[in-house]
Coordinates of C-alpha atoms in Angstrom, one line a residue:
Chain A
M1 CA 83.7 150.0 102.9
S2 CA 85.4 148.0 104.6
V3 CA 83.3 144.7 105.0
L4 CA 83.1 140.9 104.4
E5 CA 79.8 139.9 102.5
V6 CA 79.0 136.7 101.3
K7 CA 76.7 135.9 98.4
D8 CA 74.1 133.1 97.9
L9 CA 76.7 130.6 98.9
V10 CA 76.1 127.2 98.4
K11 CA 78.0 124.1 98.2
D12 CA 77.0 120.4 97.1
F13 CA 79.0 117.2 98.0
T14 CA 79.3 114.5 95.9
V15 CA 78.4 111.8 98.4
R16 CA 79.6 108.4 96.4
K17 CA 77.1 104.8 98.1
G18 CA 78.7 101.6 95.8
L19 CA 78.4 103.3 91.7
K20 CA 75.1 105.6 92.7
R21 CA 76.6 109.3 93.3
S22 CA 73.8 111.1 94.7
K23 CA 74.5 115.0 95.9
L24 CA 74.2 116.7 99.2
R25 CA 73.5 120.1 99.5
A26 CA 75.6 121.5 103.0
V27 CA 75.2 124.5 102.4
N28 CA 71.9 126.7 100.5
D29 CA 72.3 129.8 99.9
V30 CA 73.8 132.0 102.3
S31 CA 74.0 135.2 102.0
F32 CA 75.8 138.0 105.3
T33 CA 77.4 140.3 105.6
L34 CA 80.1 140.5 108.8
E35 CA 80.8 144.1 109.2
P36 CA 84.0 145.9 111.3
G37 CA 83.3 146.0 115.4
K38 CA 80.6 143.1 114.5
T39 CA 80.0 139.1 115.4
I40 CA 77.9 137.5 113.7
A41 CA 76.6 133.8 115.4
L42 CA 76.2 130.9 112.7
V43 CA 74.3 128.7 115.1
G44 CA 73.2 125.2 114.4
E45 CA 73.9 121.7 115.6
S46 CA 76.4 119.0 114.1
G47 CA 75.7 119.2 110.6
S48 CA 73.5 121.9 109.2
G49 CA 77.1 122.8 107.0
K50 CA 78.2 125.7 109.5
S51 CA 81.6 125.2 109.4
T52 CA 81.8 124.5 105.5
V53 CA 81.0 127.8 105.6
A54 CA 83.8 128.6 107.9
R55 CA 86.3 126.4 105.6
M56 CA 84.4 128.6 102.3
I57 CA 85.8 131.8 104.2
A58 CA 88.5 130.3 105.1
K59 CA 88.9 129.3 101.4
L60 CA 89.8 125.4 101.8
E61 CA 87.2 124.3 100.6
T62 CA 86.4 126.7 97.4
P63 CA 81.9 126.9 96.2
S64 CA 79.6 126.1 94.3
S65 CA 78.3 128.5 93.3
G66 CA 78.1 132.2 94.4
E67 CA 80.8 134.5 96.3
I68 CA 82.3 136.0 98.8
L69 CA 83.4 139.5 98.9
L70 CA 85.8 141.3 100.6
D71 CA 85.1 145.2 100.2
G72 CA 83.1 144.6 97.5
V73 CA 85.3 142.8 94.8
P74 CA 84.8 139.0 94.6
S75 CA 88.2 137.1 95.9
A76 CA 90.7 135.1 94.3
T77 CA 91.2 131.3 95.3
R78 CA 94.0 130.9 94.1
G79 CA 98.0 133.1 93.6
R80 CA 98.7 136.3 95.3
G81 CA 95.1 137.7 95.2
L82 CA 94.6 134.4 97.6
D83 CA 97.5 135.9 100.2
G84 CA 96.2 139.2 100.1
Y85 CA 92.8 138.1 101.3
R86 CA 94.6 135.7 103.2
H87 CA 96.0 138.4 105.0
D88 CA 92.6 140.2 105.9
V89 CA 90.9 136.6 106.5
Q90 CA 92.2 134.2 109.1
M91 CA 90.6 130.5 111.0
V92 CA 90.8 130.2 114.3
F93 CA 89.6 126.2 114.0
Q94 CA 87.4 123.7 116.3
D95 CA 90.4 121.2 118.3
P96 CA 93.0 123.0 119.6
F97 CA 94.5 119.7 120.2
A98 CA 94.7 119.5 116.5
S99 CA 95.5 122.8 114.7
L100 CA 99.4 122.6 116.2
N101 CA 101.9 121.2 115.0
P102 CA 103.0 118.9 117.0
F103 CA 106.7 119.1 115.8
H104 CA 106.9 122.3 115.8
S105 CA 107.1 125.4 118.4
I106 CA 105.2 128.2 119.3
E107 CA 107.3 130.4 118.0
H108 CA 107.4 128.7 115.2
H109 CA 102.7 128.4 114.4
L110 CA 103.2 132.4 115.1
E111 CA 106.8 133.2 112.5
R112 CA 105.9 131.7 109.8
P113 CA 102.5 133.8 109.8
L114 CA 105.0 136.8 110.8
K115 CA 107.2 136.6 108.4
L116 CA 104.5 135.4 105.2
H117 CA 102.6 138.9 105.9
K118 CA 105.7 140.6 106.0
R119 CA 104.8 141.8 109.9
A120 CA 108.2 142.0 110.3
K121 CA 111.8 141.7 109.3
G122 CA 114.8 140.8 110.8
R123 CA 115.4 138.1 113.5
G124 CA 115.0 140.7 116.5
E125 CA 112.0 142.3 115.1
L126 CA 109.8 139.3 114.2
E127 CA 110.6 137.7 118.4
G128 CA 110.2 141.2 119.6
Q129 CA 106.2 140.7 118.0
I130 CA 106.4 137.3 118.6
H131 CA 106.6 138.2 122.2
A132 CA 103.8 140.8 122.1
L133 CA 101.4 138.4 120.3
L134 CA 101.6 136.1 123.1
E135 CA 101.4 138.0 126.2
R136 CA 98.7 139.9 124.3
V137 CA 96.6 136.7 124.7
N138 CA 97.6 136.1 127.9
L139 CA 100.5 134.1 127.9
T140 CA 102.9 134.6 129.6
P141 CA 106.2 134.4 129.9
A142 CA 106.4 134.8 126.5
E143 CA 110.0 134.1 126.7
V144 CA 109.1 130.4 128.1
M145 CA 105.5 129.9 125.7
A146 CA 107.7 130.7 122.4
K147 CA 109.7 127.6 123.1
R148 CA 107.8 125.2 124.5
R149 CA 105.8 123.0 121.7
P150 CA 102.1 122.3 121.7
H151 CA 102.2 118.9 124.3
E152 CA 103.3 121.6 126.7
L153 CA 100.4 123.3 126.8
S154 CA 96.8 122.7 127.9
G155 CA 93.9 122.9 125.9
G156 CA 92.9 126.9 126.5
Q157 CA 96.4 127.4 126.0
R158 CA 96.0 126.5 122.9
Q159 CA 94.0 127.7 121.4
R160 CA 94.8 131.0 122.6
V161 CA 97.9 130.5 120.3
A162 CA 95.4 129.5 118.0
I163 CA 94.3 132.8 118.2
A164 CA 97.9 134.7 118.5
R165 CA 98.4 132.8 115.0
A166 CA 95.2 133.8 113.5
L167 CA 96.0 137.5 114.5
A168 CA 99.9 137.6 113.1
P169 CA 98.4 138.2 110.2
G170 CA 96.9 141.7 111.0
A171 CA 93.8 140.1 109.9
R172 CA 90.2 142.3 109.9
F173 CA 87.8 139.7 109.8
L174 CA 88.3 135.9 111.8
V175 CA 86.0 133.4 110.8
A176 CA 85.8 131.3 114.8
D177 CA 84.5 127.8 113.9
E178 CA 83.2 126.5 117.3
P179 CA 86.4 128.1 119.1
V180 CA 85.7 126.8 122.5
S181 CA 83.9 123.5 121.9
M182 CA 87.3 121.9 123.0
L183 CA 87.4 123.1 126.0
D184 CA 86.8 122.1 129.6
V185 CA 83.3 124.2 131.1
S186 CA 85.7 126.1 133.3
I187 CA 87.8 128.0 131.1
R188 CA 85.3 128.5 127.5
L189 CA 84.8 132.1 129.6
G190 CA 88.2 133.2 129.1
V191 CA 89.3 132.3 126.3
L192 CA 85.6 134.1 124.4
N193 CA 86.6 136.9 126.6
L194 CA 89.9 137.4 125.3
L195 CA 88.4 136.7 122.1
A196 CA 85.9 140.0 122.5
R197 CA 88.7 142.1 124.1
L198 CA 90.6 141.4 121.0
Q199 CA 88.2 142.2 118.6
R200 CA 87.3 145.9 120.6
E201 CA 90.8 146.4 121.0
E202 CA 91.4 146.2 116.5
N203 CA 88.1 146.1 115.1
L204 CA 87.4 142.8 114.0
G205 CA 84.5 141.6 112.6
V206 CA 84.2 138.3 113.5
L207 CA 82.0 135.2 112.8
Y208 CA 81.5 133.1 115.7
I209 CA 80.1 129.8 115.0
T210 CA 78.5 127.6 118.1
H211 CA 76.1 125.2 118.9
D212 CA 76.1 127.2 122.3
L213 CA 73.0 129.5 122.2
A214 CA 73.8 131.4 125.5
T215 CA 77.2 132.1 124.0
A216 CA 75.9 133.4 120.9
R217 CA 73.4 135.3 122.7
H218 CA 76.4 136.7 125.2
F219 CA 78.6 137.5 122.0
S220 CA 76.9 138.6 119.3
D221 CA 75.3 141.1 117.7
E222 CA 73.1 138.9 115.1
I223 CA 72.2 135.4 115.2
L224 CA 71.9 133.2 111.4
V225 CA 70.7 129.6 112.6
M226 CA 70.9 127.2 110.3
F227 CA 69.6 123.9 109.7
R228 CA 70.3 121.8 106.7
G229 CA 72.9 124.2 105.3
T230 CA 69.8 127.3 105.0
I231 CA 69.5 129.6 107.4
V232 CA 66.3 129.6 108.5
E233 CA 65.8 132.4 110.9
R234 CA 68.3 135.8 111.5
G235 CA 67.9 138.5 113.4
P236 CA 69.7 141.0 116.4
S237 CA 70.8 138.3 118.7
D238 CA 68.3 139.1 121.9
E239 CA 65.5 139.0 119.3
V240 CA 66.1 135.5 118.3
I241 CA 66.9 133.9 121.3
L242 CA 63.3 136.3 123.3
D243 CA 60.7 135.8 120.1
P244 CA 62.1 132.8 118.5
Q245 CA 60.4 132.0 115.1
H246 CA 61.2 129.6 113.4
E247 CA 60.6 125.8 114.4
Y248 CA 63.8 124.7 114.3
T249 CA 64.8 127.7 116.9
K250 CA 62.4 127.2 119.5
L251 CA 63.5 123.2 119.1
L252 CA 66.9 124.5 120.1
L253 CA 66.5 126.5 122.3
S254 CA 63.8 124.1 124.4
A255 CA 67.2 121.4 123.9
S256 CA 69.1 123.9 126.0
P257 CA 69.6 123.2 129.0
D258 CA 67.4 125.2 131.9
P259 CA 67.1 124.9 135.4
G260 CA 62.9 124.9 135.6
N261 CA 63.4 122.1 133.1
Q262 CA 65.6 119.8 136.4
G263 CA 64.9 116.4 136.0
R264 CA 62.1 116.1 133.1
L265 CA 64.2 114.5 130.3
R266 CA 65.1 111.3 133.3
D267 CA 61.2 111.5 134.0
E268 CA 60.7 110.8 130.0
V269 CA 63.0 108.7 129.3
R270 CA 61.7 106.4 132.9
A271 CA 58.1 107.2 131.7
E272 CA 59.4 106.0 128.6
L273 CA 61.1 102.3 129.1
A274 CA 58.5 101.4 131.8
A275 CA 56.3 102.2 128.2
S276 CA 58.5 99.9 126.6
A277 CA 58.5 97.1 129.2
A278 CA 55.1 96.7 128.8
G279 CA 55.3 95.8 125.9
G280 CA 53.8 99.4 123.4
T281 CA 56.6 101.2 120.9
V282 CA 56.1 103.9 122.3
Q283 CA 58.5 106.7 120.1
D284 CA 57.3 110.8 120.9
P285 CA 56.5 111.5 117.3
G286 CA 57.6 115.0 118.2
R287 CA 61.4 114.4 119.4
D288 CA 63.2 113.6 116.1
R289 CA 60.2 116.2 114.7
F290 CA 63.3 117.5 111.4
G291 CA 64.5 113.7 110.6
T292 CA 67.9 114.4 111.8
A293 CA 68.5 112.2 114.9
G294 CA 70.5 109.6 112.2
L295 CA 73.2 113.1 111.9
Chain B
M1 CA 113.8 135.3 156.3
A2 CA 117.4 135.3 153.8
K3 CA 115.2 133.3 151.0
D4 CA 112.7 133.9 149.2
D5 CA 110.0 132.2 149.8
I6 CA 107.6 130.8 146.4
R7 CA 104.3 130.9 147.9
D8 CA 105.2 134.9 148.6
R9 CA 105.0 135.6 145.5
E10 CA 101.7 137.0 143.5
T11 CA 102.4 135.7 140.7
V12 CA 104.2 132.8 140.4
T13 CA 105.3 132.1 136.4
P14 CA 106.0 128.5 135.4
A15 CA 109.9 129.8 135.6
D16 CA 110.2 130.1 138.6
V17 CA 109.1 126.5 138.6
L18 CA 110.4 125.0 136.5
G19 CA 113.4 126.6 136.8
G20 CA 114.6 128.5 134.1
P21 CA 113.4 128.1 130.7
T22 CA 112.3 124.9 128.9
R23 CA 115.1 124.1 127.0
R24 CA 114.5 123.7 122.8
R25 CA 113.2 120.3 122.8
G26 CA 113.3 118.8 118.2
L27 CA 114.7 115.8 117.3
T28 CA 115.4 114.3 120.1
D29 CA 111.9 113.1 121.4
F30 CA 111.8 110.6 118.2
M31 CA 115.1 109.6 119.0
P32 CA 114.2 106.3 120.1
R33 CA 114.5 105.1 123.7
K34 CA 117.3 103.4 125.3
S35 CA 117.0 99.7 124.8
G36 CA 118.8 96.1 124.9
K37 CA 117.6 97.0 121.7
L38 CA 119.1 99.2 120.7
L39 CA 122.1 99.5 121.7
A40 CA 122.9 95.4 120.6
G41 CA 121.1 96.3 117.4
L42 CA 124.3 99.4 117.3
V43 CA 126.7 96.6 118.0
L44 CA 126.1 94.6 115.7
V45 CA 125.8 97.9 112.4
V46 CA 128.5 100.1 114.5
G47 CA 130.6 96.5 114.8
T48 CA 130.5 95.7 111.1
L49 CA 131.1 99.3 109.4
L50 CA 134.3 100.0 111.2
F51 CA 134.7 96.3 110.0
A52 CA 134.1 97.4 106.8
F53 CA 136.0 100.6 106.8
L54 CA 139.1 99.8 108.7
G55 CA 139.3 96.5 108.8
P56 CA 141.4 96.4 105.2
L57 CA 143.5 98.6 106.4
F58 CA 145.6 95.4 107.9
T59 CA 144.4 92.6 105.8
Q60 CA 146.0 91.7 102.4
N61 CA 145.0 92.7 99.4
P62 CA 141.6 89.7 98.8
R63 CA 143.1 89.1 94.8
N64 CA 146.1 88.8 95.9
S65 CA 146.4 84.8 94.9
D66 CA 149.8 83.4 96.1
N67 CA 148.7 82.4 99.1
P68 CA 148.5 78.5 99.6
A69 CA 145.0 77.1 98.1
L70 CA 142.1 76.4 101.2
L71 CA 144.0 77.3 103.9
P72 CA 141.9 76.0 107.2
P73 CA 141.0 79.2 109.4
G74 CA 144.1 80.2 111.9
S75 CA 147.1 78.2 109.7
D76 CA 149.6 80.8 108.4
G77 CA 148.6 84.1 109.8
H78 CA 145.4 83.4 107.7
V79 CA 142.0 84.3 110.3
L80 CA 140.0 83.3 107.7
G81 CA 141.9 80.8 106.5
T82 CA 142.1 80.8 102.2
T83 CA 139.8 80.4 99.1
S84 CA 140.4 77.9 96.8
L85 CA 142.5 80.7 95.2
G86 CA 144.2 81.4 97.7
R87 CA 142.6 84.6 98.7
D88 CA 142.4 85.4 101.5
V89 CA 139.3 85.0 103.3
L90 CA 139.5 88.1 106.1
A91 CA 140.8 90.5 103.3
Q92 CA 137.6 89.0 100.8
L93 CA 135.4 89.6 103.9
A94 CA 136.5 93.4 104.8
H95 CA 136.5 94.2 101.1
G96 CA 132.5 92.8 100.5
A97 CA 131.4 94.6 104.1
Q98 CA 132.0 97.7 102.0
G99 CA 130.7 96.4 98.6
S100 CA 127.5 95.4 100.4
I101 CA 127.0 98.5 102.3
M102 CA 127.5 101.0 99.6
V103 CA 124.9 98.7 97.4
G104 CA 122.8 98.7 100.0
L105 CA 122.8 102.4 101.2
V106 CA 123.3 103.3 97.4
A107 CA 119.3 101.0 96.8
G108 CA 117.8 102.0 100.0
A109 CA 118.4 106.0 99.5
I110 CA 116.9 105.5 95.4
A111 CA 113.9 103.5 97.0
L112 CA 113.9 106.3 100.1
V113 CA 113.1 109.0 97.0
L114 CA 111.4 107.5 94.6
S115 CA 108.8 106.0 97.0
L116 CA 108.8 110.0 98.8
I117 CA 107.6 110.7 96.0
F118 CA 105.4 108.6 94.1
G119 CA 103.4 108.4 98.0
I120 CA 104.1 112.1 99.3
L121 CA 103.2 113.5 96.6
A122 CA 100.4 110.9 95.6
G123 CA 99.1 111.1 98.9
Y124 CA 98.7 115.3 99.1
V125 CA 98.3 116.3 95.7
G126 CA 95.4 113.4 95.5
G127 CA 93.0 113.7 92.4
W128 CA 94.1 113.1 89.1
T129 CA 97.8 113.0 90.8
D130 CA 97.4 109.9 92.9
E131 CA 95.4 108.1 91.3
G132 CA 97.9 107.6 88.5
L133 CA 100.7 107.8 90.7
S134 CA 98.9 105.1 92.9
A135 CA 98.2 103.4 89.4
F136 CA 101.8 103.4 88.8
T137 CA 102.7 102.1 91.9
S138 CA 100.1 98.8 92.6
V139 CA 102.0 97.8 88.9
M140 CA 105.4 98.0 90.4
L141 CA 104.4 96.1 93.8
V142 CA 102.7 93.0 92.1
L143 CA 105.7 92.4 90.0
P144 CA 107.2 90.0 91.2
G145 CA 110.9 91.5 92.3
L146 CA 113.1 89.0 92.2
P147 CA 112.5 87.9 88.5
L148 CA 112.3 91.1 87.4
I149 CA 115.6 93.0 89.3
I150 CA 117.2 89.1 87.5
V151 CA 115.8 89.8 83.1
L152 CA 117.5 94.2 84.3
A153 CA 120.1 92.6 84.7
S154 CA 121.4 90.8 82.6
F155 CA 119.7 93.4 80.2
A156 CA 121.9 95.8 81.0
Q157 CA 124.3 93.4 80.7
Q158 CA 123.2 93.2 76.7
S159 CA 122.6 96.5 76.6
D160 CA 125.0 99.2 73.9
A161 CA 123.6 101.9 76.0
L162 CA 124.3 100.6 79.3
Q163 CA 127.4 99.2 78.3
F164 CA 130.1 101.6 80.4
M165 CA 128.4 101.0 83.8
S166 CA 127.7 96.9 82.4
R167 CA 127.4 95.0 85.5
S168 CA 128.6 97.9 88.4
L169 CA 128.4 98.1 91.6
W170 CA 126.3 101.0 90.8
L171 CA 123.6 99.6 88.3
V172 CA 123.2 96.7 90.6
A173 CA 122.6 99.4 93.3
I174 CA 120.5 101.5 91.3
I175 CA 118.4 99.2 90.4
L176 CA 118.2 96.8 94.1
G177 CA 116.6 100.5 94.6
L178 CA 114.7 101.0 91.4
T179 CA 112.4 97.6 92.8
A180 CA 112.2 98.2 95.9
W181 CA 109.8 101.1 97.0
P182 CA 106.7 100.5 96.0
G183 CA 105.7 98.9 100.3
A184 CA 107.2 101.8 101.1
A185 CA 105.4 104.5 98.7
I186 CA 101.6 103.1 100.0
V187 CA 102.6 103.6 103.1
L188 CA 104.1 106.8 103.0
R189 CA 100.5 108.0 100.8
S190 CA 98.1 106.7 103.3
Q191 CA 100.2 108.3 106.1
A192 CA 99.8 111.6 103.7
R193 CA 96.4 111.5 103.0
S194 CA 96.9 111.0 107.5
L195 CA 97.9 114.2 108.2
R196 CA 97.1 116.6 105.0
V197 CA 93.2 117.0 106.8
R198 CA 95.2 117.7 109.8
D199 CA 93.5 120.9 111.2
Y200 CA 97.5 121.8 111.3
V201 CA 97.8 122.0 107.1
A202 CA 94.0 123.9 107.3
A203 CA 95.6 125.9 110.0
S204 CA 98.8 127.2 107.8
R205 CA 96.7 126.8 104.2
V206 CA 95.1 129.8 105.9
A207 CA 97.9 131.4 106.5
G208 CA 99.5 131.0 103.5
E209 CA 102.0 128.1 103.2
K210 CA 102.3 127.5 99.8
P211 CA 102.7 123.4 99.2
H212 CA 106.2 122.4 99.2
W213 CA 106.3 124.1 102.6
I214 CA 103.7 122.8 103.8
I215 CA 104.8 118.6 102.8
G216 CA 108.1 119.5 103.4
V217 CA 108.4 121.1 107.3
E218 CA 104.5 120.6 108.4
I219 CA 104.0 117.2 107.1
L220 CA 107.9 115.5 106.2
P221 CA 108.8 115.9 110.3
N222 CA 106.4 114.1 111.4
L223 CA 107.1 110.8 109.1
L224 CA 110.4 111.1 110.4
P225 CA 110.8 108.2 112.4
L226 CA 109.1 106.1 109.5
L227 CA 111.0 107.1 106.7
A228 CA 113.7 105.5 109.1
A229 CA 112.4 102.4 109.6
Q230 CA 111.9 102.1 105.4
F231 CA 115.2 103.4 105.0
I232 CA 116.5 101.2 107.3
G233 CA 114.8 98.0 105.9
A234 CA 115.2 98.9 102.8
V235 CA 118.8 98.6 103.0
I236 CA 118.5 95.1 103.9
L237 CA 116.3 94.2 101.9
A238 CA 119.0 95.5 99.6
I239 CA 121.9 94.2 100.6
M240 CA 119.4 90.7 100.9
N241 CA 118.0 91.1 97.0
E242 CA 121.7 92.0 96.7
A243 CA 123.4 88.6 97.6
G244 CA 120.9 86.7 96.1
L245 CA 121.9 88.2 92.7
A246 CA 125.0 87.5 93.4
Y247 CA 125.2 84.2 94.1
L248 CA 122.9 83.1 90.7
G249 CA 126.0 84.5 89.7
L250 CA 124.3 88.8 87.9
G251 CA 126.1 90.1 90.4
P252 CA 128.3 92.8 90.9
S253 CA 131.5 92.1 87.7
G254 CA 134.7 93.0 89.1
S255 CA 133.6 94.2 92.7
I256 CA 133.7 91.9 95.9
T257 CA 130.9 91.5 97.9
W258 CA 129.6 89.4 100.3
G259 CA 127.1 87.5 96.9
T260 CA 130.0 87.2 95.4
M261 CA 131.9 86.1 97.9
L262 CA 128.9 83.4 98.5
N263 CA 128.7 82.8 94.5
E264 CA 132.8 82.1 94.0
A265 CA 132.4 79.4 97.1
Q266 CA 129.6 77.6 95.4
T267 CA 131.2 77.9 91.7
G268 CA 134.3 76.7 93.9
A269 CA 132.5 73.6 95.7
A270 CA 133.5 74.7 98.4
L271 CA 130.5 72.6 99.9
T272 CA 131.7 69.4 99.1
R273 CA 135.5 70.1 100.3
G274 CA 134.6 70.6 103.3
A275 CA 135.8 74.6 103.2
W276 CA 133.2 75.7 104.7
W277 CA 135.4 78.9 106.0
W278 CA 134.6 79.8 103.0
F279 CA 131.0 80.5 102.6
V280 CA 129.8 80.3 106.5
P281 CA 131.8 84.3 107.2
P282 CA 130.2 85.4 104.4
G283 CA 126.4 84.2 105.3
L284 CA 126.7 84.8 109.0
M285 CA 128.2 88.8 107.5
I286 CA 124.6 89.9 106.1
A287 CA 123.2 87.8 109.0
L288 CA 123.9 89.8 111.5
F289 CA 124.4 93.0 109.6
G290 CA 120.7 92.4 108.5
C291 CA 120.2 91.5 112.1
G292 CA 121.2 94.9 114.2
L293 CA 119.5 96.7 111.2
S294 CA 116.3 94.9 111.8
L295 CA 116.6 95.6 115.9
I296 CA 117.0 99.4 115.5
N297 CA 114.4 99.1 112.5
F298 CA 112.3 97.7 116.0
S299 CA 113.5 100.5 118.2
I300 CA 112.1 103.4 115.5
D301 CA 109.0 101.4 115.3
E302 CA 108.9 101.8 119.6
V303 CA 108.4 105.7 118.7
V304 CA 105.8 105.9 115.9
N305 CA 103.6 103.6 118.1
P306 CA 104.4 103.8 121.9
K307 CA 101.6 100.9 122.1
L308 CA 105.3 98.4 120.9
R309 CA 106.7 99.8 124.2
T310 CA 104.1 98.4 126.7
A311 CA 104.0 95.8 125.2
P312 CA 106.4 92.9 126.5
A313 CA 106.2 94.4 130.3
A314 CA 102.7 93.6 129.3
V315 CA 102.8 89.9 128.9
K316 CA 104.9 89.9 132.0
S317 CA 102.7 91.3 134.3
V318 CA 99.1 89.1 133.3
R319 CA 101.9 86.6 133.2
K320 CA 102.8 87.9 136.6
A321 CA 99.7 87.0 137.9
A322 CA 98.9 84.1 136.5
K323 CA 101.7 82.2 138.5
A324 CA 101.0 84.3 141.5
V325 CA 97.0 83.4 141.0
A326 CA 98.0 80.2 141.1
E327 CA 99.9 79.4 143.9
D328 CA 97.7 81.1 145.8
E329 CA 95.5 78.3 144.9
K330 CA 98.0 76.3 146.0
K331 CA 98.2 77.8 149.5
V332 CA 94.7 77.9 149.5
E333 CA 95.1 74.4 148.7
A334 CA 97.5 72.8 150.7

């Protein structure tokens, strides 16, 4: 049974304010199971803890409690066990401008994981694999692209390099942390379609983290809605979108742009401005129901 | 229609437009740009180095005291005159250049290695390692430099254990290196702290890189310009401090540096005797070599902080605009 299982994951951060210390629970009892060929979307607003979940699965943070099981076995946090885990679980970062080292060529970024995970032997085979990877993510001509350095590529091209790097070890599970939120709207769909194609080809299990409900519904089988570290709603993606149960999911849905609402917000803001100009401090209590305006 | 037109093709690859594979660029991007500053610095530094390593071939033994004492420059084949002991100043200057540059380079290298260990290790590893290393760095930073050097130098002179290298050029260089690193270490620590949370470092951790590889291959190359600037800064500081120490009589005994020349000039009462050719050349050499290294350092700073590159041009254009406005106003008045 090949699954990546996350069980009762909790992450506490210590917040220091002067001499006072307090605990911030970023992730609270999160559990889900990622299967090959399936996509789970983790949806939530900024600060809801979804990136922390991603970083814990990628072993960049240690969970305060709970465990991550790969194929039913608790995953290692160090040593050879961790190397084996990394062989199977890889991550694509949010910002393609920050996730590639400006000093090194594209070739270097793909060569290292191939070497570390012993996917290729000898210079010739290595180069062949690098070019094959670049071609799989539509970066052609591969020989030219391999010699480039990150600053010579566009955001979309960089993100495709990052995807190729994540595929290089031959991973079975992929954590994509808002893979398109830093890209131009016009190329988002292209990158997402590329991810979907690669997922089909390799039967990857993908954890797709996003705040965009539309792409979450389009690309995933299951949606988890996260609010302040807790999963408040989960279910098959169409069900969650079409028949939201939790108040917060409804709020998220109402916040996504709807052509039918064109101009409504503008009118609301104008009305509010007019009201405050008339002397009243009327603020719609419904707007910040969840107290998240400051996040 | 002999030539095929790029517009007729179905697919246009970057290679068609750019003309072949692009050149692999590595270190060249991190080299300082050609500028008057860099050129002047290089001329001064290379000139001094040539003088230090080729000069001694053409001068007499700097310890030869058979010449008449205190000859003024130009007389009797002594281009820069002689000292009160009858030694040729030019010969001393050339040999002294070797000594001073040696001290500078050795001290600079020691300071660089120590600042790398204390700065980058503390910044990258974090936690208690960071606390310990930073605390030690801070203590070293607030210790007053020159007095510490004086104490160490005179201690080494007395100590039996260090007798074998008592007050040699090497000892002075090591002491100077051991006291010159904390400032650089603090800068490097904050840089490393900033780099370690970058996504590309996280990405290489996810790829399975080991910490020593991440520090050496992912972080260090991005610090190269900074390291170069700090090394040059440490070399300048060491040469100056060596001159200061030697002037106080705590310099290397048995070797010649620009500092020991100044010390001898002082004990030989060059100033009261009006023998300016004895103390001006070593002083000038220290100033010019330091100036050359600093100019190179400024050009490297422009690599680290590109804003510096455009700053003079921006000031100039503002001045130009102000002038143009003033002239226009004059025209309007007239």
